[in-house]
Amino acid sequence: MNALATSLRMAVTAMLRQRLRSMLTSVGISIGVAAVVLVAALGTGARGEIDKQIQSLGSNVIFVFSQPATKSGAKSRANMGMGLTERDAEAIRREATAVTAVTVYSEVSAQVMSELGNGKIGVMGVDESYFEVRGYEVASGRRFNESEAQTKAKVALIAPTAQQKLFGNQDPVGRWVRVGKHPFRVIGTLRSKGQSPFEDQDDRILIPIGTWRSRVVPTLGDRVQLVMASAKSAEHSGEAERQVKQILMQRHQIAEGEEPDFRVGTQQEFQKMQEGIFTVLTVLLLSVAAISLLVGGVGVMNIMLVGVTERTREIGIRMAIGAKPADIQAQFLLESIALTLFGGLAGIALATGLMLAFAKDLGFPMQLSGQAVAVALGTSAAIGLTFGFWPARRAAHLDPIEALRHE
Amino acid sequence: MSALIRLRGVCKDYMSGPEVVHALVDVELEIGAGELVAVVGASGSGKSTLMNILGCLDRPTRGRYELAGIDVTERSTDQRALVRNRLIGFVFQGFNLLPRTTALENVELPLVYRGVSTRERFRRAAHALAQVGLADRAHHTPAQLSGGQQQRVAIARALVTNPPLLLADEPTGNLDTRTSHEVLGLLQELSEQHGITVMIVTHETDIAACTRRIITVRDGRIFRDEPNAARPAAAVESRP
């Protein structure tokens, strides 16, 4: 142990003697280790965030989008991508047994004004089930009731981001907002839902779908952009998806094997898609890590070989006064490990800096875990050991007489 | 009392291209404890080869080498490193101190490979430096020391392990006359007062004249081996 401590001190001294060289040599290792640390941090931060975002969509939700069906290159019939209607939703509600709730919505981004401010905000037409299916909760005030929905009343609920834009810190309940030429009374505010995989779910106001169709976008008839259905449970979501598909195929008179004018997606699919993106990012970073570590390792090997040549005489002296080949080998291995560990520490610092700098832009927390640090340092040491082995072996096998004669 | 060094029929052959060079031929040699010996000879005479073999840095092609009663001829690399560490101190012409390393650390180095504790290393290294009169230069690096001082640090490094044998290869070759005297005087003192066997390789006859026995090597053989009435180092005549 005493010998090891002495050797370690010698290794660090040797490294510090060539500060610039050591720093340049360890840059490759630093970048590689930073990439490793970022991957680990993404692993802890991003996965949790993806789950949270997917959960924020509601639970066991099935989404039905309309999509323009193409036949022989031409878009078919009156179907320009708005093929879903409110009657489709009613049919699903009636017939699909694995589904508990069905809701529809249409959304348009519009300039919304209040007496205090204005902004480009999502105006969503929704029915009463929407709140359940998507898990929106009322923070203050109330939802619109059935009679307001039927009479196409001009009432709105406002989500936090939109509320901030339009009213700042003022309480909006009871005040008025204007969409186009129509004033809406704010009857309630919503709790924050945060970021979904697609958008800021808080930058919007919710109005009854009937009102939306007659006042905001009067040209669409009873067509809707999206139908959402809640499956009874996670186990039922496959069955629910099949039922929804079947009902819509029938209603839209689409034969088996023909391309439908709608697309059904489940929450699980979104999750998979998100995780796919995450996997791509991980693979990318790990490739950067692998290449940097390889190139960095070769750099370390190169500089260690240079060091062995430069210090041939020193090696000869050490051998003459009693260093065994194993002592010399250990000395140079320790030096290369000290070099890569230094690179590793710099890499951890670099990764931490990047995380702090970009945490806001990424919108989710990345944490430097003890595990990541351990993996990073372990990797660095392993690189030092691997790429230092051959130079160290070469030093250990020098002939002391030749080495002493070396100029 | 048995000899410290005993060479029996030692030969050393080298391959120089296709030709075999007989660097040493049937060398028989015995040197006792505490002797002060000079090995002289022209360059190429084989005296360096002899020193390398005596220093356990090289192995004889044939023959047998016993050091302090141990047959070291057929020892492994590791065992020979151990022999060098325990039984032999080296002093070189070019000092061969580690650069940018303090005198004290240089002197400690042989003890590092012996696994001596830090405190004990410091104590013994400081003592060895005091023995060569450099206690006050312990924290100077070689670049901050004169040639004579550097060579004395090298001698302290050779002494720190208390070896029975000290091999000095042209120890005064890089020194001026006055410092040569100092270094030579120190080597004489080590032999006479501490009973260390000191072997000095030199091609200068006046240096050899300060020893008690002069061995002349020529063409790989011991050409002459005769006792000498050693003069004190101070009596060495000034060289140009």
Coordinates of C-alpha atoms in Angstrom, one line a residue, chain A residues 125-363:
Chain A
G125 CA -64.0 23.4 -28.8
V126 CA -64.7 20.4 -26.5
D127 CA -67.7 18.5 -25.2
E128 CA -68.3 17.8 -21.5
S129 CA -66.6 14.4 -21.5
Y130 CA -63.3 16.0 -22.6
F131 CA -62.5 17.0 -19.0
E132 CA -62.7 13.4 -17.9
V133 CA -60.9 11.8 -20.8
R134 CA -58.0 14.2 -20.7
G135 CA -58.0 14.6 -17.0
Y136 CA -58.4 18.4 -16.9
E137 CA -59.2 19.7 -13.5
V138 CA -60.9 23.0 -12.6
A139 CA -58.8 25.2 -10.4
S140 CA -61.4 27.9 -9.7
G141 CA -64.9 28.7 -11.0
R142 CA -66.8 25.8 -12.8
R143 CA -67.1 23.9 -16.1
F144 CA -69.8 24.7 -18.6
N145 CA -73.0 22.8 -18.0
E146 CA -75.2 20.9 -20.5
S147 CA -77.6 23.7 -21.2
E148 CA -74.7 26.0 -21.9
A149 CA -73.3 23.4 -24.3
Q150 CA -76.7 23.0 -26.0
T151 CA -77.4 26.7 -26.3
K152 CA -73.9 27.3 -27.6
A153 CA -73.3 29.8 -24.8
K154 CA -70.2 32.0 -25.1
V155 CA -68.4 30.8 -22.0
A156 CA -64.7 29.8 -21.7
L157 CA -62.4 28.0 -19.3
I158 CA -58.8 29.3 -19.3
A159 CA -55.6 27.3 -18.8
P160 CA -52.6 28.7 -16.8
T161 CA -50.3 29.8 -19.7
A162 CA -53.2 31.6 -21.5
Q163 CA -54.3 33.1 -18.2
Q164 CA -50.9 34.6 -17.7
K165 CA -50.9 36.0 -21.2
L166 CA -54.3 37.5 -21.0
F167 CA -54.7 38.5 -17.3
G168 CA -51.3 38.4 -15.7
N169 CA -51.9 37.7 -12.0
Q170 CA -55.4 39.0 -12.0
D171 CA -58.3 36.6 -11.3
P172 CA -60.0 36.0 -14.7
V173 CA -63.2 34.4 -13.5
G174 CA -66.1 36.6 -14.4
R175 CA -64.1 38.7 -16.8
W176 CA -64.3 38.7 -20.6
V177 CA -62.1 37.6 -23.5
R178 CA -62.7 38.2 -27.1
V179 CA -62.1 35.7 -30.0
G180 CA -62.6 37.5 -33.3
K181 CA -65.8 39.6 -32.8
H182 CA -67.3 37.3 -30.1
P183 CA -66.9 38.0 -26.4
F184 CA -66.7 35.0 -24.1
R185 CA -67.3 35.1 -20.4
V186 CA -64.6 33.3 -18.3
I187 CA -66.4 30.9 -16.0
G188 CA -63.4 29.0 -14.7
T189 CA -59.7 28.3 -14.7
L190 CA -57.9 25.0 -15.2
R191 CA -55.0 23.4 -13.3
S192 CA -51.8 23.1 -15.1
K193 CA -51.2 20.0 -17.2
G194 CA -47.8 20.9 -18.4
Q195 CA -46.1 19.8 -21.6
S196 CA -47.6 17.0 -23.7
P197 CA -45.5 15.2 -26.2
F198 CA -47.0 17.6 -28.8
E199 CA -47.5 21.0 -27.2
D200 CA -48.0 23.2 -24.2
Q201 CA -51.3 22.0 -22.8
D202 CA -51.7 25.1 -20.7
D203 CA -51.7 27.6 -23.6
R204 CA -55.4 27.4 -24.5
I205 CA -58.9 28.3 -23.7
L206 CA -61.7 25.7 -23.7
I207 CA -65.2 26.5 -25.0
P208 CA -68.2 24.3 -25.8
I209 CA -67.8 22.5 -29.2
G210 CA -71.1 23.8 -30.4
T211 CA -70.1 27.3 -29.8
W212 CA -66.7 26.7 -31.5
R213 CA -68.5 25.4 -34.6
S214 CA -71.0 28.3 -34.9
R215 CA -68.8 31.2 -33.7
V216 CA -65.1 30.4 -34.2
V217 CA -64.9 28.2 -37.3
P218 CA -68.4 28.2 -38.8
T219 CA -67.4 26.4 -42.0
L220 CA -66.8 22.9 -40.8
G221 CA -70.3 21.6 -40.0
D222 CA -70.2 18.8 -37.5
R223 CA -66.8 17.7 -38.4
V224 CA -64.2 17.4 -35.7
Q225 CA -60.4 17.2 -35.7
L226 CA -59.9 14.5 -33.2
V227 CA -62.0 11.9 -31.4
M228 CA -60.7 10.6 -28.1
A229 CA -61.9 7.5 -26.3
S230 CA -61.1 6.2 -22.9
A231 CA -60.6 2.5 -22.7
K232 CA -62.0 0.8 -19.6
S233 CA -58.5 -0.2 -18.4
A234 CA -55.0 -0.6 -19.7
E235 CA -55.9 -4.3 -20.5
H236 CA -58.9 -3.2 -22.6
S237 CA -57.0 -0.7 -24.7
G238 CA -56.2 -3.2 -27.4
E239 CA -59.8 -4.3 -27.6
A240 CA -61.1 -0.8 -27.5
E241 CA -58.8 0.2 -30.4
R242 CA -60.1 -2.7 -32.5
Q243 CA -63.7 -1.8 -31.8
V244 CA -63.2 1.9 -32.6
K245 CA -61.5 1.0 -35.9
Q246 CA -64.2 -1.4 -36.8
I247 CA -67.0 1.1 -36.1
L248 CA -65.3 3.8 -38.1
M249 CA -64.5 1.5 -41.1
Q250 CA -68.2 0.6 -41.2
R251 CA -69.4 4.1 -40.9
H252 CA -67.0 5.5 -43.5
Q253 CA -67.7 2.5 -45.8
I254 CA -64.1 1.4 -46.1
A255 CA -63.5 -2.1 -47.3
E256 CA -61.0 -4.4 -45.7
G257 CA -57.6 -3.7 -47.0
E258 CA -58.5 -0.2 -48.2
E259 CA -56.6 2.7 -46.7
P260 CA -58.8 4.4 -44.1
D261 CA -59.3 8.1 -43.9
F262 CA -58.5 8.1 -40.2
R263 CA -55.8 6.8 -38.0
V264 CA -56.1 5.3 -34.5
G265 CA -53.4 5.6 -32.0
T266 CA -53.1 4.6 -28.4
Q267 CA -51.2 6.2 -25.6
Q268 CA -48.9 3.2 -25.6
E269 CA -48.0 4.0 -29.2
F270 CA -47.1 7.5 -28.3
Q271 CA -45.0 6.3 -25.5
K272 CA -43.2 4.0 -27.8
M273 CA -42.6 6.8 -30.3
Q274 CA -41.2 9.0 -27.6
E275 CA -39.0 6.3 -26.3
G276 CA -37.8 5.7 -29.9
I277 CA -36.7 9.3 -30.1
F278 CA -35.0 8.8 -26.7
T279 CA -33.3 5.7 -27.9
V280 CA -32.0 7.5 -31.0
L281 CA -30.5 10.2 -28.8
T282 CA -28.9 7.7 -26.5
V283 CA -27.4 5.7 -29.4
L284 CA -26.1 8.9 -30.9
L285 CA -24.5 10.1 -27.7
L286 CA -23.0 6.7 -27.0
S287 CA -21.5 6.6 -30.5
V288 CA -19.9 10.0 -29.8
A289 CA -18.7 8.6 -26.5
A290 CA -17.3 5.4 -28.1
I291 CA -15.5 7.3 -30.9
S292 CA -14.1 9.9 -28.5
L293 CA -12.9 7.3 -26.1
L294 CA -11.3 5.3 -28.8
V295 CA -9.5 8.3 -30.4
G296 CA -8.7 9.6 -26.9
G297 CA -7.3 6.3 -25.9
V298 CA -5.1 6.1 -28.9
G299 CA -3.9 9.6 -28.1
V300 CA -3.0 8.5 -24.6
M301 CA -1.2 5.5 -26.0
N302 CA 0.7 7.7 -28.3
I303 CA 1.8 10.2 -25.6
M304 CA 2.7 7.3 -23.3
L305 CA 5.0 5.9 -26.0
V306 CA 6.6 9.3 -26.4
G307 CA 7.0 9.4 -22.7
V308 CA 8.7 6.0 -22.6
T309 CA 11.1 7.0 -25.3
E310 CA 11.9 10.4 -23.6
R311 CA 12.4 8.8 -20.3
T312 CA 14.4 5.7 -21.4
R313 CA 17.4 6.9 -19.4
E314 CA 15.2 7.3 -16.3
I315 CA 13.9 3.8 -16.8
G316 CA 17.5 2.6 -17.0
I317 CA 18.4 4.3 -13.8
R318 CA 15.4 2.9 -12.0
M319 CA 16.2 -0.6 -13.2
A320 CA 19.9 -0.3 -12.2
I321 CA 18.9 0.7 -8.6
G322 CA 16.6 -2.2 -8.3
A323 CA 13.2 -1.6 -10.0
K324 CA 11.7 -4.8 -11.3
P325 CA 10.0 -4.9 -14.7
A326 CA 6.7 -5.1 -12.8
D327 CA 7.6 -1.9 -10.9
I328 CA 8.3 0.0 -14.2
Q329 CA 5.1 -1.4 -15.8
A330 CA 3.0 -0.3 -12.8
Q331 CA 4.6 3.1 -12.8
F332 CA 3.6 3.8 -16.5
L333 CA 0.2 2.2 -16.1
L334 CA -0.5 4.4 -13.2
E335 CA 0.6 7.4 -15.2
S336 CA -1.7 6.6 -18.0
I337 CA -4.6 5.9 -15.6
A338 CA -3.9 9.2 -13.8
L339 CA -4.1 10.9 -17.2
T340 CA -7.4 9.4 -18.2
L341 CA -8.9 9.9 -14.8
F342 CA -8.0 13.5 -15.1
G343 CA -9.7 13.5 -18.5
G344 CA -12.7 11.8 -16.9
L345 CA -13.0 14.4 -14.1
A346 CA -12.8 17.2 -16.7
G347 CA -15.5 15.3 -18.7
I348 CA -17.8 15.2 -15.7
A349 CA -17.3 18.9 -15.2
L350 CA -18.0 19.5 -18.9
A351 CA -21.2 17.4 -18.8
T352 CA -22.4 19.2 -15.6
G353 CA -21.8 22.5 -17.3
L354 CA -23.8 21.4 -20.4
M355 CA -26.6 20.1 -18.2
L356 CA -26.9 23.4 -16.3
A357 CA -26.7 25.4 -19.5
F358 CA -29.3 23.4 -21.5
A359 CA -31.6 22.2 -18.7
K360 CA -34.0 25.0 -19.4
D361 CA -34.2 24.4 -23.1
L362 CA -34.7 20.7 -22.7
G363 CA -37.6 21.4 -20.3

